[in-house]
Amino acid sequence: MAGATSADAAGEGFLSLRGLTKRYGGFAAVDDLSLDIGKGELVAFLGPSGCGKTTSLRMIAGLIEASAGRIAVDGRDLTHVPTYERDMGMVFQSYALFPHMSVAGNLAFGLEMRKLARAEIERRVREALALVHLEALGDRKPAQLSGGQQQRVALARALVIRPSILLLDEPLSNLDAKLRDDMRAEIRDIQTRLKATTIFVTHDQMEALTMCDRVAVMNRGRLEQLGTPEDLYERPASAFVATFVGRINRIEATAEGDVVRLGGEALRAARSAHGPVELMVRPHRIEMSAGAAAPPQAQDGPRNMLSGRVARSVFAGDLQHYEVEAAGRLLSVERSTVSHEPPLRPGEAVTLSWRVADTFMFERAS
Amino acid sequence: MDERPASPTLTILASLAFVFLLAPVVIVLPLSFSGDAFMAFPPQSWSARWYAAIFSHARLIEAFFVSLGLAATVTALSLMIALPATYALVRLRPPGAEAMFSLFTAPLLLPTIVLGLAILIVFAGLGLLGTWRGLLLAHLVVCTPYALRVLATSLANLPADVEQAAATLGARPATVFRRVTLPLMLPGVAATGALCFLVSFDETVLSLFMTGPRISTLPVEMFHHVESRADPLVAAVSVLLVGFTLLVVVLVDRSLGLGKAFLKGG
Ligand SMILES: Nc1ncnc2c1ncn2[C@@H]1O[C@H](COP(=O)(O)OP(=O)(O)OP(=O)(O)O)[C@@H](O)[C@H]1O
Ligand SMILES: [Mg+2]
């Protein structure tokens, strides 16, 4: 594609959003959203209900007009281009199948709009049906399908036109676990093969982390962080991202430069601050040893230490979950059950330790 | 519709409503087979003579065809006006759409007698009284708001998502309307057509103002007949009309499904 170079030259992604905003009255459903997505990349929009994921997708597809901002694909400004010229395949949260057409008719619609030959349309419809494992149901009407089957028809209808951009609004929310895993792999596979630049909206953080190249975490209409799953997990940009992605302990404390006072104990984080803060550490990053003895200092950098007492212990198969009372609060700790060590019992004195590098610190409104 | 058995209370209420609605038919049917020269209930003798009398009553026959042509034309025009108007007001939502919708459907709220008087005054100056064109315009004033109302409900019940999905697949607005919106609205359109037809065919008050010696509609002719004579002829005409109305409703229902249109709003 000749245009790809022009987009690269401008330092923009294949799909580029700049200051995209949607206001309803005084309320900003999407607020100043800027991001770049590379050609063929699969990016998840992850965030709680009502954070503006669907609204963003609809603006990108041209279904609602942005209050402000710019949308460009491959260097071409699409902000005022009508939906039917945008070449974006979309799976709606509500599926939005054509109720008066058969499944095959639904799939053929986009191809007919592209004025393909009858035989070619039939071939591609058959292919698409096979892709979503619905070969036998081409003649059914959408109302005669289960929710999961309808969702797969919606997915096939968006894929069959081989769009340059795929917008998927929770396309797997109605499938059972097994089918969902299959469809994730399918989507990833098709998406890679077609090099379709894809936005995948989901509530499900595991889905976002495991199948997408990068994840955009949204909250209240704003982009909190755009990064690889590892970035979000290991280097969260905000307290919201840290708590939304994965499990984490939150410890309210007061920072005094390099140290953070917590009752009588002093902890450290990777950076310094002053005033009320929240320290965060993931349960499985905390090492726990029995007794009050300090564990040997590991080679992987300085560590924080707290002594405490086991309050609760729960067996969860591959993990043992503990709640440990330390410095006057309850901390979650997870240990792998791989070593066959006998679990620690409630009431036992323990020492907790974790790397300073694994300690996130965020300012807290006092 | 037929998924749940109705409760006994509901069944009784519905039966009472049916009896109330059908009572006039129950009276009129025996009356139409009266052999008497005057309307009396119950009739003293029986015959089909009044049915035969209809067909020798040229003015009635003529009026029936005027009503038929008028209703068909009014229905077609109402749909042609209301369909695009509904789409514009419900989907494109120009500024002031709600106010315009209220304005266009306002005639529904006016008593027909008031409407008739107003139209009479305006049409008198334009020389439209007693003409087919005048009747047509007057009926449009009544029928188009009905059409707008029913079609708007039918369209508002269509999820906009489905039309938007068509747009993302590359369909231009006109194609979306032709391939998605219109087919999905079809039951609503059929219901609207039937409604307009029956409203126009049945319209009496307004037509009384508009008709004259040169042109008359069936309801007006029946009205005049009852005014001057008290024979059971109108009962016979009424029975035929009930049959005709039933035929229209059944035809539309068979071909497109009125139940679907009215119960699910299209
Ligand atoms: N037409 C509208 N008018 C007013 N507010 C709206 C409108 N559409 C959406 N909103 C609001 O904008 C916010 C974002 O909505 P959106 O549908 O984008 O959320 P979402 O992230 O997709 O949520 P979910 O995960 O539940 O689908 C919500 O608070 C919603 O109430
Ligand atoms: Mg949504």
XYZ file of C-alpha atoms and ligand atoms in Angstrom:
664
model
C 0.000 0.000 0.000
C 1.389 3.338 -1.063
C -0.334 5.233 1.725
C 1.431 3.301 4.478
C 4.594 5.304 3.991
C 2.763 8.600 4.240
C 1.236 7.515 7.541
C 4.629 6.383 8.820
C 6.232 9.630 7.719
C 3.739 11.591 9.789
C 4.734 9.498 12.800
C 1.205 8.142 13.056
C -0.148 4.641 13.259
C -2.289 2.995 10.588
C -5.285 3.996 12.658
C -4.745 7.254 14.435
C -7.042 9.005 16.904
C -6.304 12.541 18.028
C -8.216 14.193 20.846
C -11.354 12.207 20.062
C -14.179 13.460 22.284
C -17.884 12.781 22.578
C -19.964 14.976 24.830
C -23.609 14.395 25.735
C -24.664 17.709 27.194
C -22.045 18.471 29.818
C -21.035 14.818 30.206
C -18.004 13.541 28.316
C -18.616 9.888 27.375
C -15.220 9.877 25.653
C -12.724 12.524 26.640
C -9.688 13.507 24.585
C -8.780 10.032 23.349
C -5.510 9.917 21.409
C -3.819 6.735 20.277
C -2.074 5.091 17.360
C -2.556 1.529 16.232
C -0.128 -0.094 13.808
C -1.157 -1.977 10.686
C -2.248 -5.493 11.572
C -2.120 -4.837 15.285
C -4.725 -6.232 17.672
C -5.497 -3.741 20.419
C -7.939 -4.352 23.261
C -10.121 -1.612 24.740
C -10.473 -2.658 28.333
C -12.440 -0.882 31.024
C -15.426 -1.012 33.332
C -18.989 -0.725 32.065
C -19.856 2.777 30.888
C -16.261 3.932 30.414
C -16.826 4.823 26.763
C -15.613 1.759 24.848
C -18.666 1.419 22.610
C -18.868 5.174 22.091
C -15.236 5.240 20.920
C -15.859 2.365 18.518
C -18.961 4.029 17.109
C -17.062 7.232 16.481
C -14.322 5.308 14.686
C -16.959 3.574 12.532
C -18.647 6.917 11.830
C -21.923 5.884 13.445
C -21.872 8.822 15.797
C -20.280 12.144 15.152
C -17.351 13.142 17.342
C -17.770 16.373 19.316
C -14.094 17.061 18.733
C -10.968 15.355 17.469
C -9.739 13.579 14.388
C -9.769 10.031 13.039
C -7.317 8.985 10.338
C -6.620 5.671 8.655
C -3.461 5.217 6.661
C -2.859 8.954 6.729
C -6.299 9.755 5.316
C -8.546 11.929 7.454
C -11.823 10.046 7.922
C -13.412 12.332 10.494
C -16.143 13.447 8.088
C -16.264 10.433 5.780
C -19.593 8.546 5.939
C -19.680 5.073 7.476
C -20.328 3.236 4.204
C -17.045 4.499 2.763
C -14.878 3.645 5.764
C -14.378 -0.083 5.037
C -14.569 -1.125 8.662
C -16.094 -4.405 9.748
C -17.960 -4.090 13.008
C -19.421 -6.597 15.422
C -22.094 -4.880 17.489
C -22.566 -5.570 21.164
C -26.214 -6.337 20.265
C -25.131 -8.373 17.152
C -27.507 -6.310 14.964
C -28.141 -9.146 12.522
C -30.662 -8.557 9.736
C -33.701 -10.411 11.099
C -35.414 -10.743 7.718
C -32.438 -12.379 5.998
C -31.071 -15.887 6.380
C -27.660 -16.390 7.958
C -26.155 -16.744 4.489
C -28.036 -13.602 3.407
C -26.537 -11.706 6.319
C -23.035 -12.750 5.311
C -23.630 -12.029 1.629
C -24.901 -8.475 2.245
C -21.491 -6.798 2.561
C -20.178 -8.706 -0.459
C -23.178 -7.636 -2.535
C -22.439 -4.026 -1.581
C -18.949 -4.624 -2.967
C -20.543 -5.884 -6.202
C -18.731 -9.221 -6.220
C -19.795 -11.935 -8.650
C -22.518 -14.332 -7.476
C -20.205 -17.355 -7.466
C -17.497 -15.510 -5.546
C -20.051 -14.372 -2.963
C -21.293 -17.924 -2.483
C -17.773 -19.242 -2.096
C -16.828 -16.641 0.497
C -20.059 -17.061 2.434
C -19.416 -20.805 2.641
C -15.847 -20.148 3.785
C -16.981 -17.710 6.434
C -19.639 -20.114 7.731
C -17.026 -22.831 8.077
C -14.751 -20.433 9.903
C -17.289 -19.932 12.687
C -18.463 -23.584 12.609
C -21.964 -22.806 11.358
C -21.836 -24.650 8.001
C -25.188 -26.330 8.553
C -27.121 -23.207 9.563
C -26.818 -21.000 6.473
C -30.539 -21.182 5.709
C -31.775 -20.339 9.193
C -33.103 -16.942 10.220
C -31.247 -15.206 13.075
C -34.248 -15.659 15.385
C -33.789 -19.425 15.074
C -30.250 -19.324 16.471
C -28.923 -19.347 20.015
C -27.230 -16.242 21.386
C -23.789 -17.722 20.850
C -24.603 -18.732 17.287
C -25.908 -15.239 16.526
C -22.707 -13.787 17.886
C -20.680 -15.990 15.562
C -22.804 -14.937 12.589
C -22.135 -11.303 13.523
C -18.416 -12.040 13.647
C -18.478 -13.860 10.310
C -20.440 -11.014 8.710
C -17.770 -8.520 9.749
C -14.885 -10.774 8.685
C -16.244 -11.874 5.333
C -15.788 -8.420 3.782
C -12.082 -8.480 4.737
C -12.119 -4.927 6.019
C -8.975 -2.908 6.602
C -10.152 -2.275 10.150
C -12.101 -4.614 12.398
C -14.076 -3.234 15.312
C -15.243 -5.917 17.709
C -17.554 -4.857 20.525
C -17.436 -7.702 23.039
C -17.732 -10.305 20.305
C -17.348 -13.296 22.628
C -19.372 -12.234 25.652
C -22.143 -14.781 25.027
C -20.096 -17.898 24.348
C -19.313 -20.689 26.750
C -15.741 -21.095 27.967
C -14.689 -23.744 25.462
C -16.147 -22.035 22.393
C -14.776 -18.759 23.618
C -11.242 -20.137 23.726
C -11.678 -21.552 20.219
C -13.058 -18.274 18.879
C -10.266 -16.265 20.482
C -7.721 -18.394 18.678
C -9.793 -18.161 15.474
C -10.069 -14.383 15.642
C -6.376 -13.998 16.360
C -5.557 -16.361 13.490
C -7.845 -14.688 10.938
C -6.787 -11.271 12.093
C -3.103 -12.143 11.616
C -3.756 -13.729 8.229
C -5.779 -10.790 6.936
C -3.453 -8.299 8.643
C -6.634 -6.602 9.796
C -5.999 -3.776 12.189
C -8.332 -4.673 15.015
C -9.872 -3.097 18.085
C -11.301 -5.636 20.457
C -13.558 -4.302 23.197
C -13.785 -6.427 26.287
C -14.612 -6.390 29.977
C -12.500 -9.448 30.482
C -8.920 -8.632 31.430
C -7.666 -12.163 30.819
C -9.010 -11.947 27.279
C -7.334 -8.582 26.778
C -4.008 -9.676 28.231
C -3.752 -13.044 26.524
C -4.895 -12.349 22.980
C -3.990 -8.750 22.202
C -0.742 -7.072 21.179
C -1.507 -4.016 23.241
C -4.236 -2.993 25.631
C -5.834 0.422 26.063
C -7.248 0.733 29.553
C -10.100 3.241 29.729
C -11.818 4.774 32.705
C -14.588 7.371 32.712
C -14.073 8.263 29.099
C -10.322 8.749 29.401
C -7.408 6.619 28.268
C -5.529 5.575 31.397
C -2.755 3.646 29.691
C -1.919 2.075 26.359
C 0.708 -0.610 26.543
C 1.614 -4.248 26.133
C 0.018 -6.629 28.609
C 3.378 -6.749 30.383
C 3.546 -2.949 30.609
C 0.149 -2.809 32.261
C 0.977 -5.559 34.657
C 4.521 -4.591 35.573
C 4.466 -0.828 34.995
C 0.926 0.436 35.592
C 0.672 4.160 34.856
C -2.055 4.862 37.385
C -3.643 3.441 40.501
C -6.694 2.618 38.350
C -4.677 0.455 35.949
C -2.833 -1.260 38.807
C -6.082 -2.230 40.508
C -8.055 -3.002 37.333
C -5.500 -5.370 35.793
C -4.686 -8.359 37.995
C -5.039 -8.665 41.766
C -3.125 -6.283 43.987
C -2.706 -5.235 47.620
C -3.383 -1.566 48.369
C -1.675 -0.051 51.357
C -2.523 3.522 52.330
C 0.465 5.294 53.872
C 2.341 8.574 54.026
C 5.480 9.137 51.966
C 8.385 11.121 53.284
C 10.822 11.303 50.400
C 12.474 7.916 49.923
C 10.699 6.125 52.733
C 7.052 5.433 53.354
C 5.921 5.248 56.981
C 3.417 2.566 57.803
C 2.724 2.443 61.521
C 6.140 1.663 62.978
C 7.561 0.172 59.797
C 9.394 1.865 56.952
C 8.900 0.711 53.356
C 10.351 1.918 50.096
C 9.083 2.233 46.545
C 10.915 2.630 43.260
C 10.540 6.407 43.395
C 10.155 9.118 46.016
C 7.161 11.256 46.955
C 5.705 13.395 49.726
C 2.301 13.205 51.369
C -0.492 10.635 51.302
C 0.179 7.745 48.929
C -1.019 4.274 48.154
C 1.540 1.466 47.941
C 0.630 -1.525 45.841
C 2.130 -4.961 45.496
C 0.785 -8.057 43.753
C -0.042 -11.027 46.032
C 2.153 -13.486 44.169
C 5.192 -11.170 44.336
C 5.256 -11.374 48.123
C 7.491 -14.014 49.581
C 6.490 -15.433 52.903
C 8.575 -17.428 55.363
C 7.624 -18.881 58.700
C 8.943 -17.303 61.872
C 10.228 -13.871 62.686
C 13.638 -14.507 61.165
C 14.606 -12.290 58.275
C 14.847 -14.285 55.033
C 18.221 -14.175 53.281
C 18.579 -11.051 51.155
C 18.117 -12.082 47.516
C 20.387 -10.929 44.711
C 17.611 -9.221 42.750
C 17.839 -5.866 44.495
C 16.625 -4.279 47.721
C 13.492 -5.632 49.377
C 10.731 -4.434 51.670
C 10.000 -6.477 54.760
C 7.065 -6.741 57.153
C 6.443 -9.188 59.931
C 2.924 -10.495 60.435
C 0.636 -13.316 61.352
C -1.435 -15.602 59.117
C -5.144 -14.775 59.483
C -6.666 -17.059 56.883
C -5.483 -19.742 54.516
C -7.473 -21.032 51.538
C -6.502 -23.849 49.183
C -7.267 -23.022 45.521
C -5.694 -25.850 43.574
C -2.479 -24.569 42.053
C -2.308 -21.717 44.556
C -2.620 -21.311 48.275
C -4.256 -17.973 49.174
C -3.342 -16.378 52.482
C -4.516 -13.322 54.307
C -1.776 -12.030 56.511
C -2.164 -9.426 59.191
C 0.802 -7.069 59.033
C 1.295 -3.457 60.136
C -2.337 -3.343 61.258
C -3.931 -4.382 57.945
C -4.711 -7.491 55.929
C -2.502 -8.330 52.961
C -3.190 -11.028 50.378
C -0.343 -13.388 49.621
C -0.302 -16.198 47.079
C 2.075 -19.123 47.062
C 2.387 -21.814 44.496
C 1.468 -25.289 45.776
C 4.075 -26.832 43.507
C 6.619 -27.521 46.278
C 4.326 -29.700 48.434
C 5.367 -27.648 51.471
C 2.719 -27.947 54.157
C 0.584 -24.765 54.155
C 1.090 -22.244 56.924
C -1.616 -22.326 59.565
C -3.693 -19.387 60.793
C -2.017 -17.793 63.804
C 1.540 -18.600 62.674
C 4.040 -15.744 62.743
C 5.504 -15.002 59.309
C 7.833 -12.590 57.593
C 6.749 -11.013 54.301
C 9.220 -9.639 51.821
C 9.045 -8.291 48.278
C 11.253 -6.377 45.895
C 11.258 -2.607 46.085
C 11.044 -2.751 42.286
C 7.692 -4.559 42.610
C 6.289 -1.849 44.867
C 4.087 0.626 42.975
C 3.375 3.980 44.552
C 0.580 6.353 43.582
C -0.357 9.720 45.074
C -3.625 9.686 46.917
C -6.039 12.575 47.299
C -5.846 13.462 51.009
C -49.040 -14.146 21.611
C -50.054 -17.758 22.036
C -47.286 -18.782 24.401
C -49.131 -18.191 27.662
C -52.658 -19.282 28.549
C -54.768 -16.225 29.442
C -56.012 -15.912 33.007
C -59.780 -16.472 33.603
C -60.283 -12.803 34.542
C -58.655 -11.689 31.318
C -60.784 -14.117 29.326
C -63.999 -12.764 30.895
C -62.966 -9.127 30.339
C -62.034 -9.823 26.737
C -65.342 -11.631 26.151
C -67.308 -8.682 27.580
C -65.393 -6.297 25.351
C -66.186 -8.458 22.322
C -69.880 -8.599 23.184
C -69.923 -4.809 23.563
C -68.149 -4.266 20.261
C -70.177 -6.833 18.348
C -73.601 -5.924 19.778
C -74.467 -3.563 16.874
C -73.701 -6.310 14.377
C -75.918 -8.716 16.286
C -78.835 -6.251 15.984
C -78.147 -5.242 12.397
C -77.795 -8.735 10.949
C -81.392 -9.907 11.659
C -82.668 -6.441 10.794
C -81.122 -6.666 7.325
C -83.197 -9.760 6.566
C -86.390 -8.031 7.537
C -89.345 -8.261 5.184
C -91.001 -5.171 6.691
C -91.242 -1.781 5.079
C -90.012 -0.087 8.251
C -87.169 -0.715 10.609
C -88.417 -2.568 13.683
C -86.722 -4.957 16.012
C -87.391 -7.814 16.011
C -88.691 -7.885 12.395
C -92.235 -9.141 11.791
C -91.337 -11.026 8.603
C -88.188 -12.249 6.864
C -86.844 -11.763 3.350
C -83.780 -10.729 1.379
C -85.660 -7.954 -0.443
C -83.544 -5.134 1.007
C -80.382 -6.741 -0.320
C -81.951 -6.816 -3.727
C -83.063 -3.211 -3.268
C -79.464 -2.049 -2.811
C -78.567 -2.997 -6.359
C -81.378 -1.014 -7.888
C -80.391 2.031 -5.845
C -78.065 3.750 -8.320
C -76.950 6.555 -6.015
C -75.762 4.072 -3.385
C -73.839 2.000 -5.899
C -72.257 5.099 -7.363
C -71.338 6.359 -3.885
C -69.786 3.003 -3.036
C -67.391 3.267 -5.976
C -66.566 6.880 -5.120
C -65.719 5.775 -1.557
C -63.676 2.858 -2.816
C -61.605 4.948 -5.231
C -61.229 7.706 -2.688
C -60.037 5.338 0.073
C -57.542 3.659 -2.256
C -56.132 6.976 -3.450
C -56.002 8.452 0.044
C -54.199 5.343 1.316
C -51.592 5.441 -1.430
C -50.966 9.186 -1.018
C -50.890 8.999 2.790
C -48.218 6.312 2.639
C -46.230 8.197 0.043
C -46.234 11.310 2.220
C -45.911 9.683 5.635
C -43.173 7.149 4.890
C -40.424 9.624 3.963
C -41.677 12.071 6.597
C -41.459 9.393 9.286
C -37.968 8.405 8.208
C -36.832 12.027 8.306
C -38.398 12.754 11.698
C -37.463 9.509 13.471
C -34.092 8.630 11.953
C -32.536 11.844 10.661
C -33.905 13.897 13.568
C -33.524 17.433 12.236
C -33.673 20.188 14.848
C -37.279 20.590 15.994
C -38.251 17.066 14.929
C -40.431 16.528 17.985
C -42.287 19.807 17.517
C -42.866 19.022 13.837
C -44.145 15.556 14.677
C -46.620 16.996 17.185
C -47.735 19.586 14.644
C -48.226 17.051 11.842
C -50.225 14.700 14.061
C -52.272 17.497 15.673
C -55.340 16.867 13.444
C -55.763 13.575 15.352
C -56.637 15.593 18.443
C -59.210 17.861 16.759
C -62.865 16.820 16.650
C -63.689 16.073 12.992
C -66.579 18.533 13.163
C -64.149 21.372 13.941
C -61.785 20.174 11.249
C -64.702 19.905 8.812
C -65.850 23.434 9.527
C -62.347 24.847 9.071
C -61.848 22.960 5.814
C -65.296 24.058 4.628
C -64.406 27.720 5.111
C -61.050 27.389 3.350
C -62.330 25.191 0.508
C -65.370 27.368 -0.155
C -63.049 30.176 -1.194
C -61.039 27.837 -3.425
C -64.015 26.295 -5.159
C -63.137 22.836 -3.914
C -66.471 22.042 -2.305
C -68.400 19.195 -3.872
C -65.389 18.078 -5.932
C -63.416 14.866 -5.881
C -60.176 16.816 -5.341
C -61.699 18.574 -2.344
C -62.805 15.274 -0.807
C -59.372 13.801 -1.402
C -57.585 16.712 0.274
C -59.952 16.663 3.246
C -59.470 12.920 3.748
C -55.697 13.316 3.497
C -55.843 15.788 6.375
C -57.358 13.034 8.514
C -55.481 9.995 7.234
C -51.911 11.262 6.919
C -51.563 11.953 10.671
C -52.746 8.389 11.374
C -50.173 7.065 8.947
C -47.438 9.197 10.501
C -48.337 7.972 13.986
C -48.413 4.262 13.209
C -45.343 4.332 10.968
C -43.352 6.310 13.545
C -44.088 3.668 16.184
C -43.155 0.945 13.754
C -39.851 2.633 12.846
C -38.964 3.627 16.402
C -39.261 -0.037 17.368
C -36.687 -1.035 14.767
C -33.274 -1.120 16.408
C -31.091 1.501 14.721
C -28.156 -0.898 15.184
C -29.411 -3.086 12.375
C -29.426 -0.193 9.918
C -26.031 0.932 11.168
C -24.664 -2.562 10.634
C -25.761 -2.308 6.999
C -23.913 1.010 6.723
C -20.686 -0.493 8.094
C -20.999 -3.208 5.453
C -20.886 -0.534 2.767
C -24.555 0.230 2.112
C -25.456 3.826 1.223
C -28.455 5.353 3.027
C -30.852 4.690 0.125
C -29.724 1.051 -0.032
C -30.053 0.680 3.721
C -33.618 1.954 3.471
C -34.531 -0.317 0.559
C -32.839 -3.508 1.772
C -33.165 -3.232 5.545
C -35.491 -0.525 6.872
C -38.398 -0.966 4.474
C -38.570 -4.788 4.609
C -38.516 -4.653 8.390
C -41.237 -1.976 8.418
C -43.468 -3.872 5.996
C -45.939 -5.173 8.599
C -46.200 -1.607 9.927
C -46.751 -0.262 6.426
C -49.479 -2.829 5.790
C -51.197 -1.995 9.054
C -50.989 1.695 8.203
C -52.450 1.090 4.773
C -55.369 -0.884 6.179
C -55.995 1.763 8.815
C -55.946 4.660 6.330
C -58.220 2.771 3.961
C -60.799 2.043 6.627
C -60.636 5.531 8.151
C -61.236 7.123 4.764
C -63.878 4.605 3.716
C -65.749 5.169 6.969
C -65.351 8.950 7.230
C -68.779 10.614 7.520
C -68.633 13.948 9.322
C -65.916 15.489 7.178
C -67.448 14.107 3.990
C -70.823 15.636 4.877
C -69.181 19.067 4.598
C -67.414 18.259 1.337
C -70.054 16.395 -0.669
C -72.822 17.894 -2.740
C -75.264 16.996 -5.479
C -72.436 16.181 -7.880
C -70.427 13.815 -5.682
C -71.168 11.788 -2.587
C -69.605 8.974 -0.570
C -71.256 5.836 0.736
C -71.489 6.854 4.425
C -72.971 10.205 3.423
C -75.537 8.549 1.153
C -76.487 6.169 3.963
C -76.839 9.099 6.309
C -79.133 10.934 3.911
C -81.141 7.779 3.343
C -81.759 7.269 7.056
C -82.732 10.927 7.359
C -85.518 10.638 4.818
C -86.651 6.987 5.020
C -86.916 4.449 7.809
C -86.682 1.241 5.762
C -84.174 -1.539 6.610
C -82.103 -0.847 3.458
C -79.228 0.651 5.485
C -79.118 -2.453 7.662
C -78.464 -4.541 4.570
C -75.785 -2.085 3.418
C -74.236 -2.172 6.893
C -73.953 -5.950 6.854
C -72.221 -5.812 3.484
C -69.860 -3.136 4.832
C -68.964 -5.218 7.866
C -68.202 -8.111 5.528
C -66.116 -5.852 3.300
C -64.130 -4.444 6.250
C -63.503 -7.952 7.507
C -62.266 -8.916 4.062
C -59.752 -6.023 4.000
C -58.432 -6.897 7.441
C -58.169 -10.627 6.718
C -56.451 -10.004 3.385
C -53.807 -7.780 4.958
C -53.399 -10.153 7.863
C -52.967 -13.174 5.594
C -50.431 -11.507 3.356
C -48.349 -9.604 5.894
C -49.527 -10.263 9.414
C -51.473 -7.504 11.136
C -50.970 -9.139 14.501
C -47.246 -8.813 14.005
C -47.626 -5.189 13.008
C -49.841 -4.141 15.889
C -48.464 -6.295 18.686
C -44.776 -5.930 17.965
C -44.914 -2.562 16.258
C -43.366 -3.987 13.089
N -26.886 8.653 23.534
C -26.368 8.880 24.756
N -26.774 9.918 25.506
C -26.257 10.158 26.732
N -25.299 9.413 27.294
C -24.839 8.365 26.610
C -25.338 8.034 25.303
N -24.684 6.934 24.868
C -23.824 6.590 25.841
N -23.907 7.448 26.908
C -23.123 7.383 28.122
O -21.755 7.374 27.764
C -21.028 6.511 28.614
C -20.225 5.530 27.800
O -21.095 4.621 27.166
P -20.542 3.389 26.348
O -21.723 2.700 25.752
O -19.495 3.847 25.418
O -19.920 2.481 27.488
P -19.144 1.096 27.376
O -17.769 1.317 27.832
O -19.324 0.516 26.023
O -19.927 0.224 28.461
P -20.314 -1.332 28.426
O -19.082 -2.072 28.785
O -21.357 -1.429 29.485
O -20.816 -1.651 27.063
C -22.022 5.858 29.552
O -21.952 6.511 30.798
C -23.350 6.099 28.885
O -24.356 6.249 29.848
Mg -20.349 -1.128 25.275
